[in-house]
Coordinates of C-alpha atoms in Angstrom, one line a residue:
X1 CA 10.2 14.0 -5.8
X2 CA 10.0 10.6 -7.6
X3 CA 8.5 7.6 -5.9
X4 CA 10.3 5.2 -8.4
X5 CA 12.3 2.5 -6.6
X6 CA 12.2 -0.8 -4.7
X7 CA 11.3 -0.7 -1.0
X8 CA 11.5 -3.4 1.6
X9 CA 9.2 -3.5 4.6
X10 CA 11.0 -2.6 7.8
X11 CA 8.2 -2.5 10.3
X12 CA 4.4 -2.6 10.7
X13 CA 1.9 -1.7 13.4
X14 CA -1.5 -3.3 14.0
X15 CA -1.1 -5.8 11.2
X16 CA -3.2 -8.6 12.8
X17 CA -6.2 -6.7 14.1
X18 CA -6.4 -4.7 10.8
X19 CA -6.3 -7.8 8.6
X20 CA -8.9 -9.5 10.8
X21 CA -11.2 -6.5 10.3
X22 CA -10.6 -6.7 6.6
X23 CA -11.8 -10.3 6.7
X24 CA -8.6 -12.1 5.8
X25 CA -8.5 -15.7 7.1
X26 CA -6.3 -16.4 10.2
X27 CA -3.9 -18.7 8.3
X28 CA -3.2 -16.0 5.7
X29 CA -2.7 -13.4 8.5
X30 CA -0.2 -15.7 10.3
X31 CA 1.7 -16.4 7.1
X32 CA 1.8 -12.7 6.1
X33 CA 2.8 -11.1 9.4
X34 CA 6.5 -12.1 9.4
X35 CA 7.2 -11.8 5.6
X36 CA 9.2 -8.8 4.6
X37 CA 7.3 -7.6 1.5
X38 CA 8.9 -5.8 -1.3
X39 CA 7.2 -2.8 -3.0
X40 CA 8.3 -1.7 -6.4
X41 CA 7.0 1.6 -7.7
X42 CA 7.4 3.0 -11.2
X43 CA 6.4 6.7 -11.5
X44 CA 6.1 8.3 -15.0
X45 CA 4.7 11.8 -14.4
X46 CA 1.2 11.3 -13.0
X47 CA 1.1 7.6 -13.9
X48 CA 2.1 5.0 -11.3
X49 CA 2.6 1.2 -11.4
X50 CA 2.9 -0.4 -8.0
X51 CA 3.8 -4.1 -7.4
X52 CA 3.8 -5.4 -3.8
X53 CA 5.3 -8.9 -3.4
X54 CA 4.6 -10.7 -0.1
X55 CA 5.9 -14.2 -0.3
X56 CA 4.1 -15.8 -3.2
X57 CA 1.3 -13.2 -3.2
X58 CA 1.7 -10.4 -5.7
X59 CA -0.6 -7.3 -5.7
X60 CA -0.4 -5.1 -8.8
X61 CA -2.1 -1.8 -9.2
X62 CA -1.8 1.0 -11.9
X63 CA -3.3 4.4 -11.7
X64 CA -3.1 8.0 -13.0
X65 CA -3.3 10.8 -10.4
X66 CA -6.9 12.2 -10.4
X67 CA -8.4 9.6 -12.6
X68 CA -10.7 6.8 -11.6
X69 CA -9.1 3.4 -11.7
X70 CA -9.7 -0.2 -10.5
X71 CA -7.5 -1.1 -7.5
X72 CA -7.0 -4.6 -6.1
X73 CA -7.3 -4.7 -2.3
X74 CA -5.4 -6.9 0.1
X75 CA -8.4 -9.3 0.1
X76 CA -8.2 -9.7 -3.7
X77 CA -11.4 -7.7 -4.2
X78 CA -11.2 -5.1 -7.0
X79 CA -12.7 -1.6 -6.2
X80 CA -13.0 1.7 -8.0
X81 CA -10.8 4.5 -6.6
X82 CA -9.2 7.9 -7.4
X83 CA -5.7 8.5 -6.1
X84 CA -4.8 12.2 -5.4
X85 CA -1.4 13.7 -4.8
X86 CA -0.9 16.1 -1.9
X87 CA 2.2 18.2 -2.2
X88 CA 4.9 16.3 -4.1
X89 CA 5.4 13.3 -1.7
X90 CA 2.0 12.1 -0.6
X91 CA -0.6 9.8 -2.3
X92 CA -4.1 9.6 -0.9
X93 CA -6.8 7.2 -1.9
X94 CA -10.2 6.1 -0.5
X95 CA -11.1 2.5 -1.3
X96 CA -14.5 1.3 -0.1
X97 CA -14.3 2.7 3.5
X98 CA -10.6 2.4 3.7
X99 CA -8.3 5.4 3.5
X100 CA -4.8 4.9 2.2
X101 CA -2.0 7.5 2.7
X102 CA 1.4 6.8 1.2
X103 CA 4.1 9.3 2.1
X104 CA 7.7 9.4 0.8
X105 CA 10.4 11.0 3.0
X106 CA 13.9 10.6 1.5
X107 CA 14.4 6.8 1.3
X108 CA 11.5 5.9 3.5
X109 CA 7.9 5.2 2.5
X110 CA 5.2 5.2 5.2
X111 CA 1.9 3.7 4.2
X112 CA -1.0 4.3 6.6
X113 CA -4.3 2.5 6.1
X114 CA -7.3 3.6 8.2
X115 CA -10.7 1.9 8.5
X116 CA -13.0 3.4 11.0
X117 CA -11.0 3.8 14.2
X118 CA -8.4 1.1 13.2
X119 CA -5.1 2.1 11.7
X120 CA -2.4 -0.1 10.1
X121 CA 1.0 1.4 9.4
X122 CA 3.8 0.0 7.3
X123 CA 7.3 1.5 7.0
X124 CA 9.5 0.5 4.1
X125 CA 13.0 1.6 3.1
X126 CA 14.5 2.0 -0.4
X127 CA 16.8 -0.9 -1.3

């Protein structure tokens, strides 16, 4: 199953408390909560390029499954991570105390971020 495509954010759960816990400033949280972000994924075998555009903020990450890479977090901080693939439709990464699980089901991508007992869930549809 290929992740390649453009996806628009449909819904999200726990955005504000999660972003506060990450340390994002309140004004950034307020601006970001109602913007429908667009995620563009290009998959070439085990190599991925992911671009997430939220208003004027663009987050860009590239990685190869199973190899250490540098990932930019929502806060702009860069951290080392290894992304693993489980099955053929799930990407799992641990970034500095944050677990990210991205699952593709048909035309829907569900991204779940967990930090301690706090979970933030984003659901995006292919456009």
